[in-house]
Tab-separated table of C-alpha atoms in Angstrom:
chain	number	residue	atom	x	y	z
A	20	ASP	CA	-2.840	15.285	7.243
A	21	GLN	CA	-1.144	13.854	4.165
A	22	GLN	CA	2.341	12.856	5.265
A	23	VAL	CA	3.284	11.492	1.849
A	24	LYS	CA	2.479	13.491	-1.246
A	25	GLN	CA	2.625	12.819	-4.936
A	26	ASN	CA	1.913	16.186	-6.466
A	27	SER	CA	1.599	15.035	-10.067
A	28	PRO	CA	-1.660	13.133	-10.585
A	29	SER	CA	-0.624	12.119	-14.087
A	30	LEU	CA	2.401	11.859	-16.359
A	31	SER	CA	2.748	11.016	-20.051
A	32	VAL	CA	6.023	9.828	-21.554
A	33	GLN	CA	7.093	8.549	-24.949
A	34	GLU	CA	8.130	4.914	-25.184
A	35	GLY	CA	11.889	4.541	-24.746
A	36	ARG	CA	12.285	7.774	-22.783
A	37	ILE	CA	12.778	8.189	-19.044
A	38	SER	CA	9.830	8.408	-16.659
A	39	ILE	CA	10.440	10.264	-13.405
A	40	LEU	CA	7.850	9.997	-10.670
A	41	ASN	CA	8.227	12.165	-7.591
A	42	CYS	CA	7.201	11.820	-3.980
A	43	ASP	CA	7.600	14.123	-0.971
A	44	TYR	CA	7.166	13.337	2.693
A	45	THR	CA	6.939	15.448	5.819
A	46	ASN	CA	7.788	13.081	8.677
A	47	SER	CA	11.520	13.023	9.371
A	48	MET	CA	11.095	9.728	11.239
A	49	PHE	CA	10.306	7.871	8.017
A	50	ASP	CA	13.245	5.644	7.164
A	51	TYR	CA	11.882	3.037	4.791
A	52	PHE	CA	10.237	3.711	1.456
A	53	LEU	CA	8.454	1.593	-1.140
A	54	TRP	CA	7.150	2.071	-4.651
A	55	TYR	CA	4.174	0.160	-5.983
A	56	LYS	CA	2.515	-0.153	-9.368
A	57	LYS	CA	-1.213	-0.667	-9.549
A	58	TYR	CA	-3.487	-1.723	-12.387
A	59	PRO	CA	-7.265	-1.232	-12.151
A	60	ALA	CA	-9.104	-3.887	-10.143
A	61	GLU	CA	-5.844	-5.355	-8.812
A	62	GLY	CA	-3.874	-4.915	-5.626
A	63	PRO	CA	-0.643	-2.874	-5.745
A	64	THR	CA	2.423	-4.735	-6.980
A	65	PHE	CA	5.685	-4.127	-5.127
A	66	LEU	CA	8.380	-2.585	-7.346
A	67	ILE	CA	11.352	-1.413	-5.346
A	68	SER	CA	12.326	-0.264	-1.875
A	69	ILE	CA	14.948	1.944	-0.277
A	70	SER	CA	16.007	2.482	3.299
A	71	SER	CA	17.331	5.738	4.659
A	72	ILE	CA	20.874	4.377	4.910
A	73	LYS	CA	21.053	4.530	1.123
A	74	ASP	CA	20.435	7.289	-1.383
A	75	LYS	CA	19.944	5.067	-4.422
A	76	ASN	CA	18.666	1.591	-5.214
A	77	GLU	CA	18.479	-0.035	-8.634
A	78	ASP	CA	16.541	-2.992	-9.936
A	79	GLY	CA	16.654	-3.440	-13.676
A	80	ARG	CA	14.905	-0.546	-15.381
A	81	PHE	CA	13.797	0.911	-12.027
A	82	THR	CA	15.917	3.183	-9.840
A	83	VAL	CA	14.780	4.941	-6.695
A	84	PHE	CA	16.624	7.995	-5.391
A	85	LEU	CA	16.265	9.308	-1.854
A	86	ASN	CA	17.148	12.832	-0.764
A	87	LYS	CA	16.722	12.820	2.996
A	88	SER	CA	17.518	16.480	3.530
A	89	ALA	CA	14.798	17.461	1.067
A	90	LYS	CA	12.464	14.681	2.219
A	91	HIS	CA	12.067	13.695	-1.400
A	92	LEU	CA	12.256	10.493	-3.351
A	93	SER	CA	11.883	9.733	-6.995
A	94	LEU	CA	11.397	6.671	-9.160
A	95	HIS	CA	13.135	6.561	-12.534
A	96	ILE	CA	12.029	4.113	-15.203
A	97	VAL	CA	14.457	3.747	-18.091
A	98	PRO	CA	13.543	2.982	-20.801
A	99	SER	CA	9.803	3.383	-20.396
A	100	GLN	CA	7.594	0.748	-22.016
A	101	PRO	CA	3.862	0.763	-22.791
A	102	GLY	CA	3.376	-2.013	-20.209
A	103	ASP	CA	4.573	0.424	-17.547
A	104	SER	CA	1.333	2.380	-17.927
A	105	ALA	CA	-0.314	2.160	-14.492
A	106	VAL	CA	-0.785	4.135	-11.301
A	107	TYR	CA	2.358	4.388	-9.170
A	108	PHE	CA	2.242	4.844	-5.416
A	109	CYS	CA	5.042	5.707	-3.051
A	110	ALA	CA	4.795	4.665	0.589
A	111	ALA	CA	6.804	5.497	3.686
A	112	SER	CA	7.148	4.107	7.175
A	113	ASN	CA	9.079	4.437	10.396
A	114	SER	CA	10.482	0.921	10.465
A	115	ASN	CA	11.091	1.119	14.210
A	116	THR	CA	7.354	1.006	14.866
A	117	GLY	CA	6.312	-1.759	12.492
A	118	ASN	CA	4.722	-1.864	9.098
A	119	GLN	CA	2.395	1.126	9.183
A	120	PHE	CA	2.891	2.608	5.754
A	121	TYR	CA	1.666	5.999	4.633
A	122	PHE	CA	0.811	6.151	0.950
A	123	GLY	CA	0.782	8.977	-1.529
A	124	THR	CA	-2.297	9.489	-3.688
A	125	GLY	CA	-0.626	8.050	-6.766
A	126	THR	CA	0.610	9.198	-10.169
A	127	SER	CA	-0.990	7.770	-13.287
A	128	LEU	CA	1.737	7.057	-15.836
A	129	THR	CA	0.910	6.695	-19.503
A	130	VAL	CA	3.656	5.499	-21.822
A	131	ILE	CA	2.834	6.409	-25.389
A	132	PRO	CA	4.012	3.918	-28.061
B	5	LYS	CA	4.944	-19.500	-3.717
B	6	ALA	CA	1.274	-18.517	-3.569
B	7	GLY	CA	0.508	-14.827	-3.138
B	8	VAL	CA	-1.766	-13.058	-0.716
B	9	THR	CA	-5.368	-14.155	-1.088
B	10	GLN	CA	-8.462	-12.290	-0.010
B	11	THR	CA	-12.037	-13.478	0.209
B	12	PRO	CA	-14.561	-12.610	-0.871
B	13	ARG	CA	-13.555	-10.493	-3.853
B	14	TYR	CA	-16.847	-8.610	-3.965
B	15	LEU	CA	-19.494	-7.858	-1.357
B	16	ILE	CA	-22.721	-5.906	-1.359
B	17	LYS	CA	-24.229	-4.972	1.989
B	18	THR	CA	-26.803	-2.526	3.278
B	19	ARG	CA	-26.369	0.189	5.871
B	20	GLY	CA	-26.338	-1.078	9.437
B	21	GLN	CA	-25.134	-4.565	8.565
B	22	GLN	CA	-21.760	-5.944	9.503
B	23	VAL	CA	-19.158	-7.616	7.320
B	24	THR	CA	-16.125	-9.854	7.786
B	25	LEU	CA	-13.281	-9.951	5.274
B	26	SER	CA	-10.574	-12.589	5.204
B	27	CYS	CA	-6.903	-12.483	4.248
B	28	SER	CA	-4.413	-15.335	3.896
B	29	PRO	CA	-0.821	-14.092	3.797
B	30	ILE	CA	2.104	-15.485	1.866
B	31	SER	CA	3.430	-18.607	3.535
B	32	GLY	CA	5.997	-17.672	6.167
B	33	HIS	CA	4.800	-14.090	6.488
B	34	ARG	CA	3.799	-13.154	10.005
B	35	SER	CA	2.650	-9.579	9.548
B	36	VAL	CA	-0.684	-8.658	7.987
B	37	SER	CA	-1.780	-5.079	7.387
B	38	TRP	CA	-5.136	-3.801	6.192
B	39	TYR	CA	-5.777	-0.727	4.079
B	40	GLN	CA	-8.847	1.041	2.783
B	41	GLN	CA	-8.664	2.535	-0.688
B	42	THR	CA	-11.170	5.129	-1.839
B	43	PRO	CA	-10.963	7.429	-4.870
B	44	GLY	CA	-10.681	10.559	-2.776
B	45	GLN	CA	-8.390	9.368	0.023
B	46	GLY	CA	-6.038	6.897	-1.615
B	47	LEU	CA	-4.749	4.052	0.552
B	48	GLN	CA	-5.403	4.591	4.234
B	49	PHE	CA	-3.834	2.333	6.852
B	50	LEU	CA	-6.312	0.524	9.095
B	51	PHE	CA	-4.198	-1.738	11.303
B	52	GLU	CA	-1.337	-4.218	11.370
B	53	TYR	CA	-1.225	-7.579	13.095
B	54	PHE	CA	1.930	-9.456	13.956
B	55	SER	CA	1.996	-12.750	15.855
B	56	GLU	CA	-1.721	-12.451	16.666
B	57	THR	CA	-1.249	-9.005	18.246
B	58	GLN	CA	-2.252	-5.634	16.881
B	59	ARG	CA	1.041	-3.810	16.426
B	60	ASN	CA	-0.190	-0.610	14.781
B	61	LYS	CA	-3.524	1.104	14.332
B	62	GLY	CA	-4.625	3.862	11.981
B	63	ASN	CA	-7.207	6.577	12.543
B	64	PHE	CA	-10.407	4.661	11.937
B	65	PRO	CA	-13.420	4.394	14.256
B	66	GLY	CA	-13.915	1.426	16.541
B	67	ARG	CA	-16.419	-0.056	14.080
B	68	PHE	CA	-13.355	-1.338	12.242
B	69	SER	CA	-11.665	-4.222	14.009
B	70	GLY	CA	-9.469	-7.133	13.148
B	71	ARG	CA	-7.747	-10.188	14.427
B	72	GLN	CA	-5.039	-12.611	13.455
B	73	PHE	CA	-4.965	-16.338	13.970
B	74	SER	CA	-2.062	-18.584	14.899
B	75	ASN	CA	-1.552	-19.515	11.227
B	76	SER	CA	-1.170	-15.766	10.438
B	77	ARG	CA	-4.476	-15.596	8.576
B	78	SER	CA	-6.327	-12.401	9.407
B	79	GLU	CA	-9.882	-11.182	9.414
B	80	MET	CA	-11.227	-7.669	9.377
B	81	ASN	CA	-14.689	-6.810	10.636
B	82	VAL	CA	-16.736	-3.691	10.025
B	83	SER	CA	-19.885	-3.266	12.103
B	84	THR	CA	-22.840	-0.937	11.561
B	85	LEU	CA	-21.900	-0.268	7.954
B	86	GLU	CA	-22.200	3.241	6.564
B	87	LEU	CA	-22.392	4.356	2.938
B	88	GLY	CA	-18.919	5.850	3.287
B	89	ASP	CA	-17.451	2.439	4.036
B	90	SER	CA	-17.801	1.531	0.363
B	91	ALA	CA	-14.224	0.986	-0.749
B	92	LEU	CA	-11.597	-1.479	-1.852
B	93	TYR	CA	-10.122	-3.190	1.196
B	94	LEU	CA	-6.589	-4.382	0.694
B	95	CYS	CA	-4.574	-6.760	2.780
B	96	ALA	CA	-0.782	-6.849	2.669
B	97	SER	CA	1.612	-9.333	4.192
B	98	SER	CA	5.271	-9.161	5.053
B	99	LEU	CA	7.828	-11.243	6.885
B	100	GLY	CA	7.195	-9.159	9.942
B	101	SER	CA	10.608	-7.950	10.908
B	102	LEU	CA	10.942	-4.222	10.609
B	103	GLY	CA	11.824	-2.730	7.265
B	104	ASN	CA	10.369	-5.397	5.008
B	105	GLU	CA	8.376	-4.809	1.875
B	106	GLN	CA	4.678	-5.583	1.899
B	107	PHE	CA	2.923	-7.680	-0.710
B	108	PHE	CA	-0.699	-6.967	-1.467
B	109	GLY	CA	-3.654	-9.171	-2.233
B	110	PRO	CA	-6.203	-8.349	-4.934
B	111	GLY	CA	-8.577	-6.697	-2.477
B	112	THR	CA	-12.218	-7.026	-1.513
B	113	ARG	CA	-14.568	-4.544	-3.144
B	114	LEU	CA	-17.252	-3.636	-0.581
B	115	THR	CA	-20.341	-1.760	-1.692
B	116	VAL	CA	-22.723	-0.451	0.960
B	117	LEU	CA	-26.218	0.421	-0.254
């Protein structure tokens, strides 16, 4: 039972444009969300987080939006750079029970120079 | 500050053997979580340890076990290895209080022949 879904396995974007990666979840108890970037043969690198008390969090070129009623979050990368090409994972947890995170299956982003 | 380290980086075992993987968290982090990553299933949560106690457990058989030491270092053990256990095993550490981001190590690539 996949509680966190990333329905787009891949995404291609021109350098300088916006990349939007989407993530849906089913468990209404999830209240803390993370985005990770992963290169081959490396562990995931933490990018940005958001808790359910917010609907937006920004960090430089990265912004995460949370729509609790739709159980949907998205990661915006503006402007996209070739170095952003990687697999992006979203993860969700119920922070009241610890650090058990449920991960999506990832979206492979390619930024075309 | 040093990141999460995992040893060994690569392992080759045969069916029926057992294996122990090690994870050293970031200094000051008290929570260690383990994940299994396979191409078909993405990242699947195994278990989380906090202050030497298992705080959360995923849906894996009892052949998968772990422990945490007083210095927060953690080990994961898999007994009676099966071909399907071939995967990248990732360890992540966090401060331990609820709602903290996790930081991943590079992983241990286990191949079962």
